[in-house]
PDB file of C-alpha atoms in Angstrom:
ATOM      1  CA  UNK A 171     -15.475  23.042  14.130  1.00  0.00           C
ATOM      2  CA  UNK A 172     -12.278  21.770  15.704  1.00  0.00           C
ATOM      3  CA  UNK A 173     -14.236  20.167  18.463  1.00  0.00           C
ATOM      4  CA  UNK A 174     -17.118  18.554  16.371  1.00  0.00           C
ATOM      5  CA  UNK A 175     -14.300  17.068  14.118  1.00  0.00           C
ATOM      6  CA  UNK A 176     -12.634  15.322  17.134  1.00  0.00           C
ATOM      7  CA  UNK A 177     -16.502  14.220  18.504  1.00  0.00           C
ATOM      8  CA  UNK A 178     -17.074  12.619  14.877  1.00  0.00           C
ATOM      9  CA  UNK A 179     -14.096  11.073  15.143  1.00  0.00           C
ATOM     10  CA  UNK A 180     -14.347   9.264  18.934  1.00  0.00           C
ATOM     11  CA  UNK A 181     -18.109   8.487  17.432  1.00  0.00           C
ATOM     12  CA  UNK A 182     -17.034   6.926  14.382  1.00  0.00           C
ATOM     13  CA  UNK A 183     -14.172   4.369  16.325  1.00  0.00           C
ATOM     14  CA  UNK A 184     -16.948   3.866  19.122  1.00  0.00           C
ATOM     15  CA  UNK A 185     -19.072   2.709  15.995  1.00  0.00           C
ATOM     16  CA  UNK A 186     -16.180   0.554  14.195  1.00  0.00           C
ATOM     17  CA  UNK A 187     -15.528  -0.855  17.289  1.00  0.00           C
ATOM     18  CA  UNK A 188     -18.978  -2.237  18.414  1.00  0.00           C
ATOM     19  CA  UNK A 189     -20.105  -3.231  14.331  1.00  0.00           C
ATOM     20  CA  UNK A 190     -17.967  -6.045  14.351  1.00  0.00           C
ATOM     21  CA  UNK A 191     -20.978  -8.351  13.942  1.00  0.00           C
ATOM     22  CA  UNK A 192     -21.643  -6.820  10.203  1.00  0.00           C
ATOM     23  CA  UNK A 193     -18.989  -6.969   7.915  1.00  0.00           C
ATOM     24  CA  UNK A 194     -20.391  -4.729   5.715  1.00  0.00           C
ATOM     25  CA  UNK A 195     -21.435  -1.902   7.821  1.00  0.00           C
ATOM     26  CA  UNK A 196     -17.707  -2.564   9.535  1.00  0.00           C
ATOM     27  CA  UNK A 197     -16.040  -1.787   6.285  1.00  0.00           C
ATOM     28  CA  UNK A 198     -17.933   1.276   5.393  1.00  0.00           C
ATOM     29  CA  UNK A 199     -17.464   2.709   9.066  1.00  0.00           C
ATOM     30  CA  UNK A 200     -13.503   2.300   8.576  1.00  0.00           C
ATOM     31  CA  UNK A 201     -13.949   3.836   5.067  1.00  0.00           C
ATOM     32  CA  UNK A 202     -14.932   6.693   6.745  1.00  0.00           C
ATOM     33  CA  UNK A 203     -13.120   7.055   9.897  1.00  0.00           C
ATOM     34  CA  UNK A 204      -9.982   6.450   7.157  1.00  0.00           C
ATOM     35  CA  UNK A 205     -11.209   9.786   5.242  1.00  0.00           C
ATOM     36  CA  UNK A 206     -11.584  11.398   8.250  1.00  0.00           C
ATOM     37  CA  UNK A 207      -8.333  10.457  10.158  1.00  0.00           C
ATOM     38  CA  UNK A 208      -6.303  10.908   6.828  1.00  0.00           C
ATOM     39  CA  UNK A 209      -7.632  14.665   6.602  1.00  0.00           C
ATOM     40  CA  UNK A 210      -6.279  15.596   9.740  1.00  0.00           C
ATOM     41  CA  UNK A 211      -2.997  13.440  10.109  1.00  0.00           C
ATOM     42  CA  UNK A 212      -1.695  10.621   7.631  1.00  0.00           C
ATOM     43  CA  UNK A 213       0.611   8.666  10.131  1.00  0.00           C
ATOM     44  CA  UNK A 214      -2.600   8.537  12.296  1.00  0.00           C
ATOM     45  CA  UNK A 215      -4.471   6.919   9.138  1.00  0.00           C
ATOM     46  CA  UNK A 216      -1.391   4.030   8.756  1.00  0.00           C
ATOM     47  CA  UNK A 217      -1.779   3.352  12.465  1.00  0.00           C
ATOM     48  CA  UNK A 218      -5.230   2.756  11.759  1.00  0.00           C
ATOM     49  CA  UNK A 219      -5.238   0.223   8.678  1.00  0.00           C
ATOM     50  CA  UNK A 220      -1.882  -1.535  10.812  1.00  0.00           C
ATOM     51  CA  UNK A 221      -4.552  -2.127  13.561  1.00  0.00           C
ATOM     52  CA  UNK A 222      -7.090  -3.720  11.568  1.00  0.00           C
ATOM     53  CA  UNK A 223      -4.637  -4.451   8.864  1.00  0.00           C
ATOM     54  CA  UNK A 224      -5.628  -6.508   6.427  1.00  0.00           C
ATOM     55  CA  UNK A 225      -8.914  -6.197   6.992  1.00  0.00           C
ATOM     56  CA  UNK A 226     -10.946  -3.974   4.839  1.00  0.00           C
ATOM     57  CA  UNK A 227      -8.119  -2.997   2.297  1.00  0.00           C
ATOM     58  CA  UNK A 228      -9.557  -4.111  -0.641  1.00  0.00           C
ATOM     59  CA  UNK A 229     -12.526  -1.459  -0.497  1.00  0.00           C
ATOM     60  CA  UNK A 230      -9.614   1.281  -0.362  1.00  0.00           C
ATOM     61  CA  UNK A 231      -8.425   2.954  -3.506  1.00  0.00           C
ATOM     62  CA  UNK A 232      -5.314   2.014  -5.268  1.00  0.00           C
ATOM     63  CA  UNK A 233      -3.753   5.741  -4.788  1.00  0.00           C
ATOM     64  CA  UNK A 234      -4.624   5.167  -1.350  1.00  0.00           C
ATOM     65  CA  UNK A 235      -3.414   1.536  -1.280  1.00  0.00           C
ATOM     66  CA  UNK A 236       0.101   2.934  -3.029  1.00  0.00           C
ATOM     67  CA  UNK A 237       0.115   5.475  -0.034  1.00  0.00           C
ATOM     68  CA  UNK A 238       0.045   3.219   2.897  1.00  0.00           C
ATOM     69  CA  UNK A 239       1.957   0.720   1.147  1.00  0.00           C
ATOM     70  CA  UNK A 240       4.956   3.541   1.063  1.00  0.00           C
ATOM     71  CA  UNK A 241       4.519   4.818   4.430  1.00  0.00           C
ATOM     72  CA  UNK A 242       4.396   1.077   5.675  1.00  0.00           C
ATOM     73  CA  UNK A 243       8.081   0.947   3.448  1.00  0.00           C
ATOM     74  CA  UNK A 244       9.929   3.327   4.817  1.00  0.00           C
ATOM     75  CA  UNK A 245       8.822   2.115   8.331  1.00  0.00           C
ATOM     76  CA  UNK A 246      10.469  -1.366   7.229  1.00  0.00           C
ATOM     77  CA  UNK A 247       7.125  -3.031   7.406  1.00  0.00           C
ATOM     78  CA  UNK A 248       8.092  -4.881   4.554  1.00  0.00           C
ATOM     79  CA  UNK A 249       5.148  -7.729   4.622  1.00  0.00           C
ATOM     80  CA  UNK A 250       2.235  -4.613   5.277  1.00  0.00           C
ATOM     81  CA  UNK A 251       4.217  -3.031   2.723  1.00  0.00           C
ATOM     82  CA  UNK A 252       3.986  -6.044   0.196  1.00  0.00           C
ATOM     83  CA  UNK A 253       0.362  -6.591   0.557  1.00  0.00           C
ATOM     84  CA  UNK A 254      -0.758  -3.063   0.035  1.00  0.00           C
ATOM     85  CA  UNK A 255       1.697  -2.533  -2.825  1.00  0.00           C
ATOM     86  CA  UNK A 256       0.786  -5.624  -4.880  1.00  0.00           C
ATOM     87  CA  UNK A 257      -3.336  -4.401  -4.203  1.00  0.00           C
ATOM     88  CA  UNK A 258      -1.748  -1.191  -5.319  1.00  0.00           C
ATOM     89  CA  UNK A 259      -0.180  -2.043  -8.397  1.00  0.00           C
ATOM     90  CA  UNK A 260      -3.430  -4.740  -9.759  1.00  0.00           C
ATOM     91  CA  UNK A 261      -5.163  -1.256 -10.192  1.00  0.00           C
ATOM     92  CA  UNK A 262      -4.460   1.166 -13.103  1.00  0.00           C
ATOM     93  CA  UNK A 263      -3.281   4.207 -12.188  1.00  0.00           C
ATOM     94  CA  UNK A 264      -0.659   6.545 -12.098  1.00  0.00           C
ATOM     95  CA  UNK A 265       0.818   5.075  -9.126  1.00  0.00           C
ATOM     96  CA  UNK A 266       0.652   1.242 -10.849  1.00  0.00           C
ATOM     97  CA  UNK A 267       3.858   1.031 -11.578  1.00  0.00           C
ATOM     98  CA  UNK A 268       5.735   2.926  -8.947  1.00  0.00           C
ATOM     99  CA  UNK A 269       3.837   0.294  -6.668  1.00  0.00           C
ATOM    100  CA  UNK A 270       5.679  -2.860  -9.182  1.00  0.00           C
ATOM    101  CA  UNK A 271       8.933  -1.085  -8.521  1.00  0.00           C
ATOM    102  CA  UNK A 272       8.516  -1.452  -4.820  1.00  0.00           C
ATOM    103  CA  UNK A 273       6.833  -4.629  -4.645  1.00  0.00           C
ATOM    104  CA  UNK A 274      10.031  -6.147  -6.036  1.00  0.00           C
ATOM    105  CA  UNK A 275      11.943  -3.879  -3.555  1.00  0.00           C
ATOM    106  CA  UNK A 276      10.144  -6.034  -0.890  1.00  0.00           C
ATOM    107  CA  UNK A 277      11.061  -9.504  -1.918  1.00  0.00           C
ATOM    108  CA  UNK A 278      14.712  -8.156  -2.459  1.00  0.00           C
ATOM    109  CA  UNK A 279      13.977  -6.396   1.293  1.00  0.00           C
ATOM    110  CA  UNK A 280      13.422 -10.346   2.387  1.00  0.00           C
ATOM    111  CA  UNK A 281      16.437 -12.141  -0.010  1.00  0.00           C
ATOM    112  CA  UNK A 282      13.546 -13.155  -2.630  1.00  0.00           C
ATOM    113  CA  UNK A 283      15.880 -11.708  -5.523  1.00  0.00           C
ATOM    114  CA  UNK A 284      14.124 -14.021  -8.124  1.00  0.00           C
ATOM    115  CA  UNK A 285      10.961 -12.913  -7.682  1.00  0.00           C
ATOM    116  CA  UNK A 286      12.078  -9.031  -7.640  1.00  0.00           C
ATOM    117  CA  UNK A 287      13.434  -9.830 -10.933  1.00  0.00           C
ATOM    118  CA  UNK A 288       9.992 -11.518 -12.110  1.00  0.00           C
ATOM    119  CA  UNK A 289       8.203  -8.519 -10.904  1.00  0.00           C
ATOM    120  CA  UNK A 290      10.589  -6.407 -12.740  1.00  0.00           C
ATOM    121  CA  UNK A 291      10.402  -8.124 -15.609  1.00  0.00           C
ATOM    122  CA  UNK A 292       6.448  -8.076 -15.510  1.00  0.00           C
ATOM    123  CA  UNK A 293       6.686  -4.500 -15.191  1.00  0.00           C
ATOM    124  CA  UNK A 294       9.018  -3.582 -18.154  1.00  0.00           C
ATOM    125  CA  UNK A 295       6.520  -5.809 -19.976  1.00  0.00           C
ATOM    126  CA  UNK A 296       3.432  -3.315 -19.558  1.00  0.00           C
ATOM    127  CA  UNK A 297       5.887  -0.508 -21.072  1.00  0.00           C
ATOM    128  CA  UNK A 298       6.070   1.865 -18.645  1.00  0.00           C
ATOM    129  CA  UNK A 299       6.962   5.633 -18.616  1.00  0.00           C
ATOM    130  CA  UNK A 300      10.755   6.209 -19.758  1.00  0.00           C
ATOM    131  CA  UNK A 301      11.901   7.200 -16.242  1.00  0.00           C
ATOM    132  CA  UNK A 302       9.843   3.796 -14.664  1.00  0.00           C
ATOM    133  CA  UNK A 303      11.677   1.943 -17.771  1.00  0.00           C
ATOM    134  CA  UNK A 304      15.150   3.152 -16.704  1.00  0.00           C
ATOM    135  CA  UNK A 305      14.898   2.428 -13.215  1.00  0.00           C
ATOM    136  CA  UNK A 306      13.296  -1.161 -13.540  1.00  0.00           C
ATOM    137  CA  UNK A 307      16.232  -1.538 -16.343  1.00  0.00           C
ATOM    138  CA  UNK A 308      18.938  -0.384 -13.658  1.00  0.00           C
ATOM    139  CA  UNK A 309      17.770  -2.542 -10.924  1.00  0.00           C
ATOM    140  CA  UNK A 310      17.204  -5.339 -13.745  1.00  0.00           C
ATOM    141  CA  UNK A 311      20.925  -5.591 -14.278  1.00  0.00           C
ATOM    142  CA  UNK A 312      21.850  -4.916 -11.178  1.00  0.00           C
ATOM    143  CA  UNK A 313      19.642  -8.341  -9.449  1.00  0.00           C
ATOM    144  CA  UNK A 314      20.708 -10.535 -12.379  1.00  0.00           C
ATOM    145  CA  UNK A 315      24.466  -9.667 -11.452  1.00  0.00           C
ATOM    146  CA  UNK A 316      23.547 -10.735  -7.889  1.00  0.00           C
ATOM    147  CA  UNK A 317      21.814 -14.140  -8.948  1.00  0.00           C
ATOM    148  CA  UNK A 318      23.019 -15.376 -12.250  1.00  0.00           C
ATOM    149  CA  UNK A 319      27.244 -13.881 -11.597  1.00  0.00           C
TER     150      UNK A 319
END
C-alpha cells in the first residue's frame, strides 16, 4: 500500500507540474496532491502551498486555510501567515475567530498596531466565545496602551 501511496504521489506532482496550461485542472490536481501529502505528513503539505503559494488557496477550506496559516505563524512567515489567516477568518467556522486573533497578531508581528486594534475591534464586534472575548479584550488594552499612552 505503502508503495502505491508514494507512486500516486510522484504521479500526482508529475501531473501538477506539466497542467500548468489549465488553471482549472491545475487547481484540482493540487487539491488533491494537498489531501494526499497532508495524510501522510503536514509540514510536507505547508511546503507545498509555500511553493505555489498563493496560488490555488482560495479553493482550500477555511479549517484548512486556519491550519497553514498557523503553521506558516509559528515559522515567522508572517505575510503567508496573513494571507491565509484573513481567507481563514472570511469563512464561518469554528476556527473564524481564532484566525481574527492572529491576523491582528500579524500586523502587530510587522509594527501595524492600528490595524491589530481594528481587527480586534472587528472581532469583539461579531461576539465571540467568552474565552475569544477575553483574550481580544486583553490584547485590546494592552495595544491601546502602546498607541494612544
Amino acid at each position: 500500500m505503502l508503495a502505491t501511496d508514494s507512486h500516486n504521489l510522484t504521479r500526482l506532482r508529475h501531473l501538477l507540474k506539466t497542467h500548468h496550461d489549465n488553471a482549472v485542472h491545475e487547481a484540482a490536481l493540487f487539491q488533491k496532491l494537498l489531501s494526499a501529502t497532508i495524510l501522510r505528513d503536514f509540514q510536507s503539505a505547508v511546503r507545498l502551498v509555500q511553493a505555489h503559494f498563493p496560488r490555488h488557496l482560495e479553493r482550500l477550506s477555511g479549517d484548512l486555510l486556519f491550519r497553514i496559516g498557523v503553521a506558516f505563524y509559528q515559522n515567522a512567515d508572517i505575510e503567508k501567515a496573513r494571507h491565509c489567516l484573513e481567507l481563514a477568518a472570511a469563512r464561518e467556522g469554528s476556527w473564524q475567530h481564532k484566525a481574527m486573533l492572529l491576523v491582528s497578531r500579524t500586523y502587530e508581528a510587522t509594527g501595524n498596531d492600528r490595524r491589530a486594534i481594528a481587527i480586534i475591534q472587528e472581532l469583539l464586534e461579531q461576539q465571540p466565545e467568552k474565552t475569544f472575548r477575553r483574550q481580544a479584550m486583553k490584547r485590546l488594552m494592552k495595544l491601546e496602551r502602546q498607541v494612544y499612552g
